[in-house]
mmCIF file of C-alpha atoms and ligand atoms in Angstrom:
data_model
loop_
_atom_site.group_PDB
_atom_site.id
_atom_site.type_symbol
_atom_site.label_atom_id
_atom_site.label_comp_id
_atom_site.label_asym_id
_atom_site.label_seq_id
_atom_site.Cartn_x
_atom_site.Cartn_y
_atom_site.Cartn_z
ATOM 1 C CA MET Z 1 -25.217 -16.477 13.133
ATOM 2 C CA GLY Z 2 -26.036 -17.471 16.826
ATOM 3 C CA GLU Z 3 -23.187 -18.661 18.444
ATOM 4 C CA ARG Z 4 -20.817 -16.269 17.175
ATOM 5 C CA ILE Z 5 -17.287 -17.547 15.898
ATOM 6 C CA LYS Z 6 -14.379 -17.083 16.778
ATOM 7 C CA LEU Z 7 -12.055 -17.258 13.391
ATOM 8 C CA THR Z 8 -8.400 -16.958 14.737
ATOM 9 C CA GLU Z 9 -9.577 -20.048 17.294
ATOM 10 C CA HIS Z 10 -9.679 -22.594 14.174
ATOM 11 C CA SER Z 11 -6.525 -21.346 12.925
ATOM 12 C CA LYS Z 12 -3.123 -22.100 14.718
ATOM 13 C CA LYS Z 13 -1.628 -19.086 12.776
ATOM 14 C CA GLY Z 14 -2.383 -16.377 11.253
ATOM 15 C CA GLY Z 15 -2.369 -14.815 8.243
ATOM 16 C CA CYS Z 16 0.983 -13.498 6.465
ATOM 17 C CA ALA Z 17 3.033 -14.642 9.153
ATOM 18 C CA ALA Z 18 1.996 -18.772 8.373
ATOM 19 C CA LYS Z 19 3.669 -18.769 4.510
ATOM 20 C CA TRP Z 20 6.760 -20.667 4.715
ATOM 21 C CA ALA Z 21 10.298 -18.862 5.205
ATOM 22 C CA PRO Z 22 12.092 -18.017 2.550
ATOM 23 C CA GLY Z 23 15.091 -19.718 2.658
ATOM 24 C CA ASP Z 24 12.788 -22.703 2.412
ATOM 25 C CA LEU Z 25 10.703 -21.416 -0.205
ATOM 26 C CA GLU Z 26 13.934 -20.880 -2.727
ATOM 27 C CA THR Z 27 15.279 -24.997 -1.664
ATOM 28 C CA ILE Z 28 11.621 -26.034 -2.802
ATOM 29 C CA LEU Z 29 12.071 -24.327 -6.133
ATOM 30 C CA ALA Z 30 15.708 -24.616 -7.032
ATOM 31 C CA GLY Z 31 14.827 -28.373 -8.634
ATOM 32 C CA ILE Z 32 11.500 -27.238 -10.811
ATOM 33 C CA MET Z 33 12.917 -26.195 -14.593
ATOM 34 C CA GLU Z 34 13.052 -22.578 -15.448
ATOM 35 C CA SER Z 35 10.299 -22.246 -18.405
ATOM 36 C CA THR Z 36 11.709 -20.724 -21.900
ATOM 37 C CA ASP Z 37 9.296 -19.057 -23.144
ATOM 38 C CA PRO Z 38 10.315 -15.405 -24.384
ATOM 39 C CA ASP Z 39 6.746 -14.561 -23.555
ATOM 40 C CA LEU Z 40 7.028 -14.879 -20.102
ATOM 41 C CA LEU Z 41 8.683 -11.923 -18.798
ATOM 42 C CA ALA Z 42 8.580 -13.100 -14.736
ATOM 43 C CA GLY Z 43 8.384 -16.868 -13.376
ATOM 44 C CA PHE Z 44 9.148 -17.836 -10.386
ATOM 45 C CA GLU Z 45 13.137 -17.662 -10.348
ATOM 46 C CA THR Z 46 13.208 -13.954 -9.408
ATOM 47 C CA SER Z 47 11.162 -12.564 -6.679
ATOM 48 C CA ASP Z 48 8.707 -10.290 -8.098
ATOM 49 C CA ASP Z 49 5.101 -10.311 -6.605
ATOM 50 C CA ALA Z 50 3.125 -12.039 -9.341
ATOM 51 C CA ALA Z 51 4.261 -13.490 -13.178
ATOM 52 C CA ILE Z 52 3.923 -11.438 -15.615
ATOM 53 C CA TYR Z 53 3.381 -13.030 -19.056
ATOM 54 C CA ARG Z 54 2.937 -11.330 -22.413
ATOM 55 C CA LEU Z 55 -0.326 -10.790 -24.283
ATOM 56 C CA SER Z 56 0.736 -8.963 -27.389
ATOM 57 C CA GLU Z 57 3.610 -6.325 -27.659
ATOM 58 C CA HIS Z 58 1.417 -3.738 -25.573
ATOM 59 C CA GLN Z 59 -0.331 -6.189 -23.429
ATOM 60 C CA ALA Z 60 0.686 -8.308 -20.328
ATOM 61 C CA ALA Z 61 -1.392 -10.508 -18.121
ATOM 62 C CA VAL Z 62 -0.401 -9.878 -14.275
ATOM 63 C CA LEU Z 63 -1.408 -13.753 -12.621
ATOM 64 C CA THR Z 64 -1.040 -14.012 -8.926
ATOM 65 C CA VAL Z 65 -2.385 -16.707 -6.186
ATOM 66 C CA ASP Z 66 -2.987 -15.781 -2.994
ATOM 67 C CA PHE Z 67 -4.298 -17.113 0.114
ATOM 68 C CA LEU Z 68 -4.176 -16.677 4.374
ATOM 69 C CA THR Z 69 -5.092 -18.845 7.635
ATOM 70 C CA PRO Z 70 -7.662 -15.689 9.656
ATOM 71 C CA LEU Z 71 -5.914 -13.330 11.977
ATOM 72 C CA VAL Z 72 -9.091 -11.463 12.676
ATOM 73 C CA ASP Z 73 -12.720 -13.171 14.203
ATOM 74 C CA ASP Z 74 -15.087 -11.465 11.603
ATOM 75 C CA PRO Z 75 -15.557 -13.087 8.656
ATOM 76 C CA TYR Z 76 -17.000 -11.195 6.480
ATOM 77 C CA ASP Z 77 -13.808 -8.699 7.322
ATOM 78 C CA TYR Z 78 -11.756 -12.118 7.237
ATOM 79 C CA GLY Z 79 -12.683 -11.917 3.453
ATOM 80 C CA ARG Z 80 -11.900 -8.529 2.563
ATOM 81 C CA VAL Z 81 -8.128 -8.723 4.238
ATOM 82 C CA ALA Z 82 -7.500 -11.795 2.360
ATOM 83 C CA ALA Z 83 -8.759 -10.178 -0.769
ATOM 84 C CA THR Z 84 -6.799 -6.445 -0.584
ATOM 85 C CA ASN Z 85 -3.918 -8.680 0.712
ATOM 86 C CA ALA Z 86 -3.189 -11.154 -2.730
ATOM 87 C CA ILE Z 87 -5.035 -8.370 -5.234
ATOM 88 C CA SER Z 88 -1.966 -5.997 -3.314
ATOM 89 C CA ASP Z 89 0.854 -7.705 -5.428
ATOM 90 C CA VAL Z 90 -1.083 -6.811 -9.632
ATOM 91 C CA TYR Z 91 -0.379 -3.676 -7.934
ATOM 92 C CA ALA Z 92 3.152 -3.780 -6.200
ATOM 93 C CA MET Z 93 4.075 -4.647 -10.228
ATOM 94 C CA GLY Z 94 2.264 -1.515 -11.827
ATOM 95 C CA GLY Z 95 -0.334 -3.756 -12.790
ATOM 96 C CA LYS Z 96 -4.255 -2.896 -12.927
ATOM 97 C CA PRO Z 97 -6.150 -5.924 -11.918
ATOM 98 C CA LEU Z 98 -9.051 -7.133 -14.349
ATOM 99 C CA CYS Z 99 -10.840 -9.831 -13.080
ATOM 100 C CA ALA Z 100 -10.645 -13.108 -9.982
ATOM 101 C CA LEU Z 101 -11.513 -16.355 -8.804
ATOM 102 C CA ASN Z 102 -12.241 -17.183 -5.274
ATOM 103 C CA THR Z 103 -10.359 -19.715 -3.110
ATOM 104 C CA LEU Z 104 -12.133 -21.299 -0.381
ATOM 105 C CA ALA Z 105 -11.225 -23.240 2.934
ATOM 106 C CA LEU Z 106 -13.291 -23.984 5.216
ATOM 107 C CA ASP Z 107 -14.702 -26.768 7.922
ATOM 108 C CA CYS Z 108 -18.054 -27.406 6.747
ATOM 109 C CA LYS Z 109 -19.297 -27.353 9.872
ATOM 110 C CA LEU Z 110 -19.093 -24.042 10.295
ATOM 111 C CA GLY Z 111 -21.939 -23.171 8.063
ATOM 112 C CA THR Z 112 -23.178 -22.194 4.723
ATOM 113 C CA GLU Z 113 -23.467 -17.951 6.472
ATOM 114 C CA VAL Z 114 -19.938 -18.040 8.085
ATOM 115 C CA ALA Z 115 -18.224 -18.823 3.967
ATOM 116 C CA ALA Z 116 -21.340 -16.460 2.184
ATOM 117 C CA GLU Z 117 -19.618 -12.946 4.949
ATOM 118 C CA ILE Z 118 -15.980 -14.613 4.207
ATOM 119 C CA LEU Z 119 -16.984 -14.344 -0.004
ATOM 120 C CA ARG Z 120 -18.435 -11.450 1.046
ATOM 121 C CA GLY Z 121 -15.382 -9.487 2.508
ATOM 122 C CA GLY Z 122 -13.957 -10.205 -0.604
ATOM 123 C CA ALA Z 123 -16.382 -9.061 -3.020
ATOM 124 C CA ASP Z 124 -16.408 -5.646 -1.198
ATOM 125 C CA ALA Z 125 -12.485 -5.617 -1.818
ATOM 126 C CA ALA Z 126 -12.737 -6.814 -5.205
ATOM 127 C CA HIS Z 127 -15.380 -3.685 -6.030
ATOM 128 C CA ALA Z 128 -13.593 -1.913 -5.002
ATOM 129 C CA ALA Z 129 -10.529 -2.374 -6.551
ATOM 130 C CA GLY Z 130 -13.196 -2.316 -9.527
ATOM 131 C CA ILE Z 131 -13.073 -5.869 -10.980
ATOM 132 C CA PRO Z 132 -15.916 -8.410 -10.041
ATOM 133 C CA ILE Z 133 -15.104 -12.266 -8.402
ATOM 134 C CA VAL Z 134 -15.631 -14.037 -11.396
ATOM 135 C CA GLY Z 135 -15.679 -17.353 -10.034
ATOM 136 C CA GLY Z 136 -13.967 -19.814 -7.959
ATOM 137 C CA HIS Z 137 -12.778 -22.933 -6.056
ATOM 138 C CA SER Z 138 -13.553 -24.165 -2.363
ATOM 139 C CA ILE Z 139 -12.823 -27.678 -0.322
ATOM 140 C CA ASP Z 140 -14.163 -29.294 3.054
ATOM 141 C CA ASP Z 141 -11.320 -27.930 5.302
ATOM 142 C CA ALA Z 142 -10.636 -27.753 8.811
ATOM 143 C CA GLU Z 143 -8.744 -25.039 9.368
ATOM 144 C CA PRO Z 144 -9.626 -22.027 6.653
ATOM 145 C CA LYS Z 145 -7.875 -20.599 4.371
ATOM 146 C CA TYR Z 146 -8.900 -18.586 1.773
ATOM 147 C CA GLY Z 147 -7.557 -15.884 -0.976
ATOM 148 C CA LEU Z 148 -7.570 -14.916 -4.577
ATOM 149 C CA CYS Z 149 -6.276 -15.984 -7.967
ATOM 150 C CA VAL Z 150 -5.895 -12.159 -9.296
ATOM 151 C CA LEU Z 151 -5.417 -11.213 -13.429
ATOM 152 C CA GLY Z 152 -4.764 -8.060 -14.050
ATOM 153 C CA LEU Z 153 -2.727 -6.057 -17.469
ATOM 154 C CA VAL Z 154 0.090 -3.879 -17.478
ATOM 155 C CA ASP Z 155 1.956 -2.399 -20.470
ATOM 156 C CA PRO Z 156 5.171 -4.713 -20.726
ATOM 157 C CA ASP Z 157 7.462 -2.296 -20.749
ATOM 158 C CA LYS Z 158 5.906 -0.839 -17.638
ATOM 159 C CA VAL Z 159 6.166 -3.019 -15.173
ATOM 160 C CA VAL Z 160 7.217 -2.354 -11.643
ATOM 161 C CA ARG Z 161 10.041 -5.554 -10.157
ATOM 162 C CA ASN Z 162 11.949 -6.279 -7.351
ATOM 163 C CA LYS Z 163 15.195 -5.457 -9.057
ATOM 164 C CA GLY Z 164 15.915 -1.759 -11.106
ATOM 165 C CA ALA Z 165 15.594 -0.082 -7.696
ATOM 166 C CA GLN Z 166 19.241 2.602 -7.574
ATOM 167 C CA VAL Z 167 21.792 3.707 -5.523
ATOM 168 C CA GLY Z 168 20.153 6.804 -4.179
ATOM 169 C CA ASP Z 169 16.448 5.785 -4.105
ATOM 170 C CA LYS Z 170 14.271 6.945 -1.665
ATOM 171 C CA ILE Z 171 12.464 4.122 0.077
ATOM 172 C CA TYR Z 172 9.111 5.076 0.413
ATOM 173 C CA LEU Z 173 7.099 2.827 2.642
ATOM 174 C CA THR Z 174 3.092 3.632 2.062
ATOM 175 C CA LYS Z 175 1.061 1.665 5.159
ATOM 176 C CA PRO Z 176 2.474 1.370 8.853
ATOM 177 C CA ILE Z 177 4.451 -2.205 10.161
ATOM 178 C CA GLY Z 178 3.356 -3.929 12.534
ATOM 179 C CA THR Z 179 -0.108 -6.721 11.949
ATOM 180 C CA GLY Z 180 1.791 -9.608 12.857
ATOM 181 C CA LEU Z 181 2.861 -8.242 16.236
ATOM 182 C CA LEU Z 182 -0.235 -7.269 17.023
ATOM 183 C CA SER Z 183 -2.535 -10.075 15.410
ATOM 184 C CA ALA Z 184 0.136 -11.909 17.563
ATOM 185 C CA GLY Z 185 -1.613 -9.755 20.460
ATOM 186 C CA PHE Z 186 -4.926 -10.370 20.017
ATOM 187 C CA LYS Z 187 -4.557 -13.876 19.091
ATOM 188 C CA ILE Z 188 -3.377 -14.287 22.811
ATOM 189 C CA ARG Z 189 -6.325 -11.148 23.975
ATOM 190 C CA GLU Z 190 -2.482 -9.492 24.815
ATOM 191 C CA ILE Z 191 -4.732 -6.591 23.111
ATOM 192 C CA GLY Z 192 -8.211 -6.091 22.382
ATOM 193 C CA ILE Z 193 -10.380 -5.815 19.334
ATOM 194 C CA GLU Z 194 -10.159 -1.363 19.680
ATOM 195 C CA GLU Z 195 -6.674 -1.786 20.056
ATOM 196 C CA PHE Z 196 -6.002 -4.302 16.978
ATOM 197 C CA GLN Z 197 -8.884 -2.429 14.672
ATOM 198 C CA CYS Z 198 -6.650 0.504 12.983
ATOM 199 C CA ALA Z 199 -4.313 -2.461 12.169
ATOM 200 C CA ILE Z 200 -7.970 -4.532 9.937
ATOM 201 C CA ASP Z 201 -8.483 -0.950 8.431
ATOM 202 C CA SER Z 202 -4.947 -0.623 7.049
ATOM 203 C CA MET Z 203 -5.171 -4.402 5.961
ATOM 204 C CA CYS Z 204 -8.270 -3.374 3.995
ATOM 205 C CA GLU Z 205 -6.821 -0.814 2.331
ATOM 206 C CA LEU Z 206 -6.417 -1.389 -1.381
ATOM 207 C CA ASN Z 207 -2.824 -0.036 -2.126
ATOM 208 C CA ARG Z 208 -4.352 0.992 -5.472
ATOM 209 C CA ALA Z 209 -3.257 4.759 -4.335
ATOM 210 C CA ALA Z 210 -0.099 3.158 -4.201
ATOM 211 C CA SER Z 211 0.662 2.304 -7.241
ATOM 212 C CA GLU Z 212 -0.328 4.527 -9.217
ATOM 213 C CA ALA Z 213 1.368 7.694 -7.369
ATOM 214 C CA MET Z 214 4.627 5.268 -8.295
ATOM 215 C CA LEU Z 215 3.643 4.925 -11.927
ATOM 216 C CA GLU Z 216 3.363 8.864 -11.974
ATOM 217 C CA ALA Z 217 6.729 8.954 -9.975
ATOM 218 C CA GLY Z 218 8.905 6.810 -12.440
ATOM 219 C CA VAL Z 219 8.952 4.942 -9.578
ATOM 220 C CA HIS Z 220 12.215 2.332 -10.012
ATOM 221 C CA ALA Z 221 11.186 -1.125 -8.280
ATOM 222 C CA ALA Z 222 8.960 -1.888 -5.861
ATOM 223 C CA THR Z 223 7.285 -4.319 -3.933
ATOM 224 C CA ASP Z 224 4.688 -4.951 -1.366
ATOM 225 C CA VAL Z 225 5.505 -5.759 2.484
ATOM 226 C CA THR Z 226 3.747 -8.754 3.332
ATOM 227 C CA GLY Z 227 5.219 -11.914 5.010
ATOM 228 C CA PHE Z 228 8.465 -11.832 4.928
ATOM 229 C CA SER Z 229 8.343 -8.230 6.575
ATOM 230 C CA LEU Z 230 9.363 -4.799 5.947
ATOM 231 C CA ALA Z 231 13.875 -6.620 6.335
ATOM 232 C CA GLY Z 232 12.823 -10.153 4.127
ATOM 233 C CA HIS Z 233 11.147 -7.662 0.970
ATOM 234 C CA LEU Z 234 13.365 -4.996 1.291
ATOM 235 C CA HIS Z 235 16.126 -7.682 0.714
ATOM 236 C CA GLU Z 236 14.789 -8.692 -2.052
ATOM 237 C CA MET Z 237 14.902 -5.653 -3.339
ATOM 238 C CA CYS Z 238 18.085 -5.249 -2.684
ATOM 239 C CA GLU Z 239 19.634 -8.365 -3.734
ATOM 240 C CA ALA Z 240 17.420 -8.139 -6.550
ATOM 241 C CA SER Z 241 19.777 -4.853 -7.563
ATOM 242 C CA GLY Z 242 22.976 -5.375 -6.308
ATOM 243 C CA ILE Z 243 22.830 -2.466 -4.197
ATOM 244 C CA GLY Z 244 22.184 -1.836 -0.223
ATOM 245 C CA ALA Z 245 20.287 -0.028 2.266
ATOM 246 C CA ARG Z 246 19.978 2.706 4.921
ATOM 247 C CA ILE Z 247 17.175 2.784 7.481
ATOM 248 C CA ASP Z 248 15.825 5.434 9.313
ATOM 249 C CA PHE Z 249 14.180 2.968 11.828
ATOM 250 C CA ASP Z 250 12.467 5.799 14.009
ATOM 251 C CA ALA Z 251 11.123 6.591 10.485
ATOM 252 C CA ILE Z 252 9.044 3.984 10.028
ATOM 253 C CA PRO Z 253 5.878 3.635 10.862
ATOM 254 C CA GLN Z 254 4.190 1.504 13.408
ATOM 255 C CA PHE Z 255 0.910 1.124 14.524
ATOM 256 C CA PRO Z 256 -0.160 2.006 17.595
ATOM 257 C CA GLY Z 257 1.655 -0.796 20.385
ATOM 258 C CA ALA Z 258 3.426 -2.862 17.975
ATOM 259 C CA TRP Z 259 6.448 -1.936 19.943
ATOM 260 C CA GLU Z 260 5.313 -2.663 23.059
ATOM 261 C CA LEU Z 261 4.277 -5.855 22.188
ATOM 262 C CA ALA Z 262 7.522 -6.803 21.161
ATOM 263 C CA GLU Z 263 8.598 -5.305 24.427
ATOM 264 C CA ALA Z 264 6.345 -7.835 25.720
ATOM 265 C CA TYR Z 265 7.672 -10.253 23.640
ATOM 266 C CA CYS Z 266 5.070 -11.153 22.110
ATOM 267 C CA ARG Z 267 5.714 -11.892 18.603
ATOM 268 C CA PRO Z 268 4.259 -14.648 16.200
ATOM 269 C CA ASN Z 269 6.482 -17.930 15.579
ATOM 270 C CA ARG Z 270 7.659 -16.489 12.114
ATOM 271 C CA THR Z 271 9.382 -13.119 13.470
ATOM 272 C CA PHE Z 272 12.623 -16.387 15.686
ATOM 273 C CA SER Z 273 13.274 -17.749 11.797
ATOM 274 C CA ILE Z 274 13.141 -14.584 9.180
ATOM 275 C CA MET Z 275 15.227 -12.914 12.393
ATOM 276 C CA ASP Z 276 17.904 -15.818 11.226
ATOM 277 C CA PHE Z 277 16.679 -15.400 7.691
ATOM 278 C CA ALA Z 278 18.039 -11.664 7.834
ATOM 279 C CA ALA Z 279 20.835 -12.336 10.116
ATOM 280 C CA PRO Z 280 23.103 -12.336 7.426
ATOM 281 C CA PHE Z 281 22.571 -9.274 5.543
ATOM 282 C CA LEU Z 282 20.603 -7.087 8.762
ATOM 283 C CA ARG Z 283 22.907 -4.667 10.997
ATOM 284 C CA ASP Z 284 22.110 -2.404 12.929
ATOM 285 C CA GLU Z 285 24.635 1.070 13.815
ATOM 286 C CA CYS Z 286 23.113 1.804 16.688
ATOM 287 C CA VAL Z 287 25.241 0.286 19.190
ATOM 288 C CA ASP Z 288 24.639 2.636 22.039
ATOM 289 C CA LEU Z 289 21.376 0.481 22.641
ATOM 290 C CA SER Z 290 20.887 -1.909 24.869
ATOM 291 C CA GLU Z 291 21.022 -5.301 23.879
ATOM 292 C CA ASP Z 292 16.651 -5.788 24.095
ATOM 293 C CA GLU Z 293 15.964 -2.478 22.165
ATOM 294 C CA LEU Z 294 18.216 -3.712 19.313
ATOM 295 C CA ASP Z 295 16.137 -7.107 19.462
ATOM 296 C CA ASN Z 296 13.482 -4.657 19.496
ATOM 297 C CA ARG Z 297 13.889 -3.759 16.655
ATOM 298 C CA LEU Z 298 14.057 -7.069 15.111
ATOM 299 C CA ALA Z 299 11.327 -7.681 16.454
ATOM 300 C CA ILE Z 300 9.717 -4.771 14.341
ATOM 301 C CA VAL Z 301 11.073 -5.133 10.999
ATOM 302 C CA CYS Z 302 11.463 -8.727 10.853
ATOM 303 C CA ASP Z 303 7.641 -8.374 11.520
ATOM 304 C CA PRO Z 304 5.661 -10.980 9.083
ATOM 305 C CA GLN Z 305 3.388 -7.745 7.032
ATOM 306 C CA THR Z 306 -0.603 -9.742 5.893
ATOM 307 C CA SER Z 307 -1.361 -6.837 3.206
ATOM 308 C CA GLY Z 308 0.508 -4.286 4.586
ATOM 309 C CA GLY Z 309 1.900 -1.384 2.028
ATOM 310 C CA LEU Z 310 3.850 -1.073 -1.007
ATOM 311 C CA LEU Z 311 7.991 -0.245 -0.961
ATOM 312 C CA CYS Z 312 8.586 1.847 -3.407
ATOM 313 C CA ALA Z 313 12.126 3.296 -5.132
ATOM 314 C CA ILE Z 314 11.445 5.747 -5.977
ATOM 315 C CA PRO Z 315 14.180 8.416 -7.853
ATOM 316 C CA PRO Z 316 15.360 11.161 -5.819
ATOM 317 C CA GLU Z 317 14.099 13.896 -7.593
ATOM 318 C CA SER Z 318 10.305 12.155 -7.740
ATOM 319 C CA ALA Z 319 10.159 12.012 -4.222
ATOM 320 C CA LYS Z 320 8.131 14.874 -3.708
ATOM 321 C CA ALA Z 321 6.437 14.340 -6.335
ATOM 322 C CA PHE Z 322 5.576 11.301 -5.481
ATOM 323 C CA GLU Z 323 4.424 12.113 -1.447
ATOM 324 C CA ALA Z 324 2.206 15.286 -3.348
ATOM 325 C CA SER Z 325 -0.109 11.847 -6.169
ATOM 326 C CA PHE Z 326 0.123 9.250 -3.355
ATOM 327 C CA GLU Z 327 -1.343 11.811 -0.410
ATOM 328 C CA ALA Z 328 -4.515 14.238 -2.927
ATOM 329 C CA ARG Z 329 -5.364 9.926 -3.690
ATOM 330 C CA ALA Z 330 -4.678 8.399 0.046
ATOM 331 C CA GLY Z 331 -5.387 11.099 2.345
ATOM 332 C CA ARG Z 332 -2.571 11.029 3.686
ATOM 333 C CA LYS Z 333 1.764 11.493 2.753
ATOM 334 C CA PRO Z 334 4.153 8.005 2.229
ATOM 335 C CA THR Z 335 6.420 7.541 4.670
ATOM 336 C CA CYS Z 336 9.918 7.831 3.262
ATOM 337 C CA ILE Z 337 12.473 5.303 5.671
ATOM 338 C CA GLY Z 338 15.673 5.645 4.265
ATOM 339 C CA GLU Z 339 17.542 5.246 0.535
ATOM 340 C CA PHE Z 340 19.435 2.960 -0.769
ATOM 341 C CA CYS Z 341 22.784 2.930 -0.983
ATOM 342 C CA GLU Z 342 25.884 0.575 -1.834
ATOM 343 C CA GLY Z 343 26.829 -2.105 -1.487
ATOM 344 C CA GLU Z 344 25.265 -5.175 0.291
ATOM 345 C CA PHE Z 345 23.625 -5.197 3.642
ATOM 346 C CA ILE Z 346 20.493 -3.773 4.557
ATOM 347 C CA THR Z 347 22.282 -1.060 7.827
ATOM 348 C CA LEU Z 348 19.962 0.518 10.725
ATOM 349 C CA VAL Z 349 20.657 3.660 11.716
HETATM 350 CO CO1 CO S 1 3.751 -9.783 -2.884
HETATM 351 CO CO1 CO S 2 1.842 -12.721 -3.165
#
């Protein structure tokens, strides 16, 4: 490839940290007419991960599109992360991916080799999910963007939504938190590629094991943790389910270095708008902590994730079965970070 290109130097904000803020999105969509088609089982008026459209009594299409700006330098890794992240929304709804289309915006000056590497990464992620990429669309654009439009299938009676969580359900998270912090640290070379690699590997891991395990365990509700952070996506589940949540902060799995970067105030810009968004519903009960510590905890739970894990509401009697089933597929345990409770707040303890 001659001079090795560094993709993160071509983007202002990386990955899902480049999303519009959650509040803004609601305002934008408020003016758009909702569909009255009875076969549309989930549209954009709920905050579900994908649209669900009934095809027949036992089959519904799961439709989603997601694309990212680069948060890694290597074009192949970028392709893999973006595609894995896009397919995740199908898994989060309890669906099985079927096929996908590429969406690519890339500066033609970067050359065909870079484009080919990005698409090869995407194709490898799709291959790991057992699906083909069957077409796509590309444009010449100064800032790179890549992702997939994914079609999946689901039984209309077995759709997993972000509503349906019940008081007492265990809250499981299947990947560590901190991709926003680590990629922000990597972008300004506060950390090197060796320290960033654990997050890259995680972002390349499909949420397939988590999805299969949660379905087997009779999950009540789920979503994947992406650009709105753990707090934001958990809030969507709480709000849709009409309940609150208690989270044991120390139980939240973090990538090594995430806390240190939060302490060093090396955060994605997006974190601050998520903190503002979360302020009305997020409380920290650990009042004996210093102001800095409380702020760092916020930086972790409000860290925008790219290709994060699934957040699952598992009935307590199925918790052990879920853990065993996930471990058998993924080779590690999922983490129980708290439980759903009465109320409307997310309380950190
Ligand atoms: Co999602
Ligand atoms: Co998405």
